[in-house]
Coordinates of C-alpha atoms in Angstrom, one line a residue:
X1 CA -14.0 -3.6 11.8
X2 CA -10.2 -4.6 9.9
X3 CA -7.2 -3.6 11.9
X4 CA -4.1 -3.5 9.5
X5 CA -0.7 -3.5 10.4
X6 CA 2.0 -2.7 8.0
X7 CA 5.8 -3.9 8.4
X8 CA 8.5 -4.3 6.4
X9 CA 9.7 -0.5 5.8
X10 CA 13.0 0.7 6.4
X11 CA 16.1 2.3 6.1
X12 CA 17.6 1.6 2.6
X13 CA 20.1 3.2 -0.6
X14 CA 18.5 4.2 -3.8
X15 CA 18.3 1.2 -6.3
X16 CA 17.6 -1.4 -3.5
X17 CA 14.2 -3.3 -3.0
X18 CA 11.8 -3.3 0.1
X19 CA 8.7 -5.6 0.1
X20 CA 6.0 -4.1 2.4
X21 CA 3.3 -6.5 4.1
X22 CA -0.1 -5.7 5.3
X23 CA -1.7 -8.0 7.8
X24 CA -5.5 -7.8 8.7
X25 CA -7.4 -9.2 11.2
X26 CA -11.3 -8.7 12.8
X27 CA -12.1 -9.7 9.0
X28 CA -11.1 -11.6 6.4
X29 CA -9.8 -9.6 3.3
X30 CA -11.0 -11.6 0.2
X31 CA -14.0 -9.4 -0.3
X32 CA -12.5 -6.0 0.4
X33 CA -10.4 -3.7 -2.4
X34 CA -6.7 -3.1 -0.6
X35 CA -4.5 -0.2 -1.3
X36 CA -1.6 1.4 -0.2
X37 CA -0.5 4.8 0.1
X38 CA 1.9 7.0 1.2
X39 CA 3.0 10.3 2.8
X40 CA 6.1 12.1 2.8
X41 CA 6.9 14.9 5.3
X42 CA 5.1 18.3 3.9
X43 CA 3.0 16.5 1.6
X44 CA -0.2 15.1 1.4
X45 CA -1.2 11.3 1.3
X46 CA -1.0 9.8 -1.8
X47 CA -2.5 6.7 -3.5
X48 CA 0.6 3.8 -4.9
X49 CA -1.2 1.1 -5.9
X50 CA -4.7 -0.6 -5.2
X51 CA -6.0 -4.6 -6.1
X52 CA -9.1 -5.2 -6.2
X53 CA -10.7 -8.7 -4.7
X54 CA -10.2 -10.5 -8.3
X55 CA -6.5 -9.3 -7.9
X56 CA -6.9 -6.6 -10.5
X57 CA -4.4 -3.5 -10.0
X58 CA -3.6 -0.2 -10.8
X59 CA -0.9 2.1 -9.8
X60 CA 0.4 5.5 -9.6
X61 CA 2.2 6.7 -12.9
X62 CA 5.5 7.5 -10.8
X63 CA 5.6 3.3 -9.3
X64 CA 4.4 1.6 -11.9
X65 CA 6.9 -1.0 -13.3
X66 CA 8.9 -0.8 -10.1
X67 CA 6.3 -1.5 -7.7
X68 CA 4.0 -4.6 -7.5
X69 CA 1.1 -5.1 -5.4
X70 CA 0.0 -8.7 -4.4
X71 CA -2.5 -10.5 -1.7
X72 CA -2.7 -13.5 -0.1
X73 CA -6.6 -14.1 0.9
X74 CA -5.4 -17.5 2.7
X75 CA -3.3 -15.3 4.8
X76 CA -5.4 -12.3 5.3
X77 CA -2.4 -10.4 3.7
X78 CA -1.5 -7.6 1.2
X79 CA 2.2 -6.9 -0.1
X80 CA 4.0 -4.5 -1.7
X81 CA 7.0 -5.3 -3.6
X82 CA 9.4 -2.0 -4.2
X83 CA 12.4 -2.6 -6.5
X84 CA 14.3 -0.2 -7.8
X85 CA 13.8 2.8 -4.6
X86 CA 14.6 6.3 -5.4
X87 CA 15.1 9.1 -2.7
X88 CA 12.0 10.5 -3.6
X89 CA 10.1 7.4 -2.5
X90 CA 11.0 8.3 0.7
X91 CA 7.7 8.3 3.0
X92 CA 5.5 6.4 5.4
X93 CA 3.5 4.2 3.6
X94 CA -0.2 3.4 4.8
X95 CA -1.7 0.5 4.1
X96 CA -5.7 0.6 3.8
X97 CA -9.3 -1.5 3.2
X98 CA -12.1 -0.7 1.0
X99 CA -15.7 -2.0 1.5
X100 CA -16.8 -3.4 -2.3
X101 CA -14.1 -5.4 -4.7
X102 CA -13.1 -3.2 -7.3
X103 CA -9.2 -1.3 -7.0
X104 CA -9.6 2.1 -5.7
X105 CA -7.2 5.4 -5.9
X106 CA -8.5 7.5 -4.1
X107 CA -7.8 8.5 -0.3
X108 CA -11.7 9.3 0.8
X109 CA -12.8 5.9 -1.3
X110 CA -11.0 3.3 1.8
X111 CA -12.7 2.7 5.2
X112 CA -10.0 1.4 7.0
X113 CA -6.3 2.4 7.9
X114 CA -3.5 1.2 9.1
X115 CA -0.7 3.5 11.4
X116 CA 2.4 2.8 8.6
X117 CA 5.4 2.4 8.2
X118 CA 8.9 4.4 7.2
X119 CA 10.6 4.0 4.4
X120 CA 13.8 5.8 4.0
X121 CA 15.7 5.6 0.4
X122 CA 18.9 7.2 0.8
X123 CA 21.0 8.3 -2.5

């Protein structure tokens, strides 16, 4: 089993930065694919970005080139950095772990979840 916790979300104006972390424990990460995702009131769950265990990445069209996704194995971590926040980023935002290293995008591909956290981008 992999417990996840996310911090780091908030309350913030549109154009300002937020870096999300991700810690695991029960397991190390190094092996697993990690992915975050988020949820906005109304809406369904949607994939932001995913690394793989080789640190390869992908991203959602509407985040990519504002938002970065990193890991620290040493530290059992995953991060997400979020520059550049518009209103419509507004959500919680999940953080999740996949069995088998590749990135993945999709909700039903990730075996593990964390509660999340809120992030509020006000305009």
């Amino acid at each position: 089993q992999v417990q996840l916790v996310e911090s780091g979300g908030g309350l913030v104006q549109a154009g300002d930065s937020l870096r999300l972390s991700c810690a695991a424990s029960g397991r190390t990460i190094w092996s697993y694919a990690m992915g975050w995702f988020r949820q906005a009131p109304g809406k369904e769950r949607e994939f932001v970005a995913g690394i793989g265990w080789s640190g390869g990445n992908t991203y959602y069209t509407d985040v990519k080139g504002r938002f970065t996704i990193s890991r620290d194995n040493a530290k059992n971590t995953v991060h997400l950095q979020m520059n550049s926040l518009k209103p419509e980023d507004t959500a919680v935002y999940y953080c999740a772990a996949a069995k088998g290293g590749a990135p993945h995008r999709t909700y039903d591909e990730y075996d593990y979840w964390g509660q999340g956290t809120q992030v509020t981008v006000s305009s």
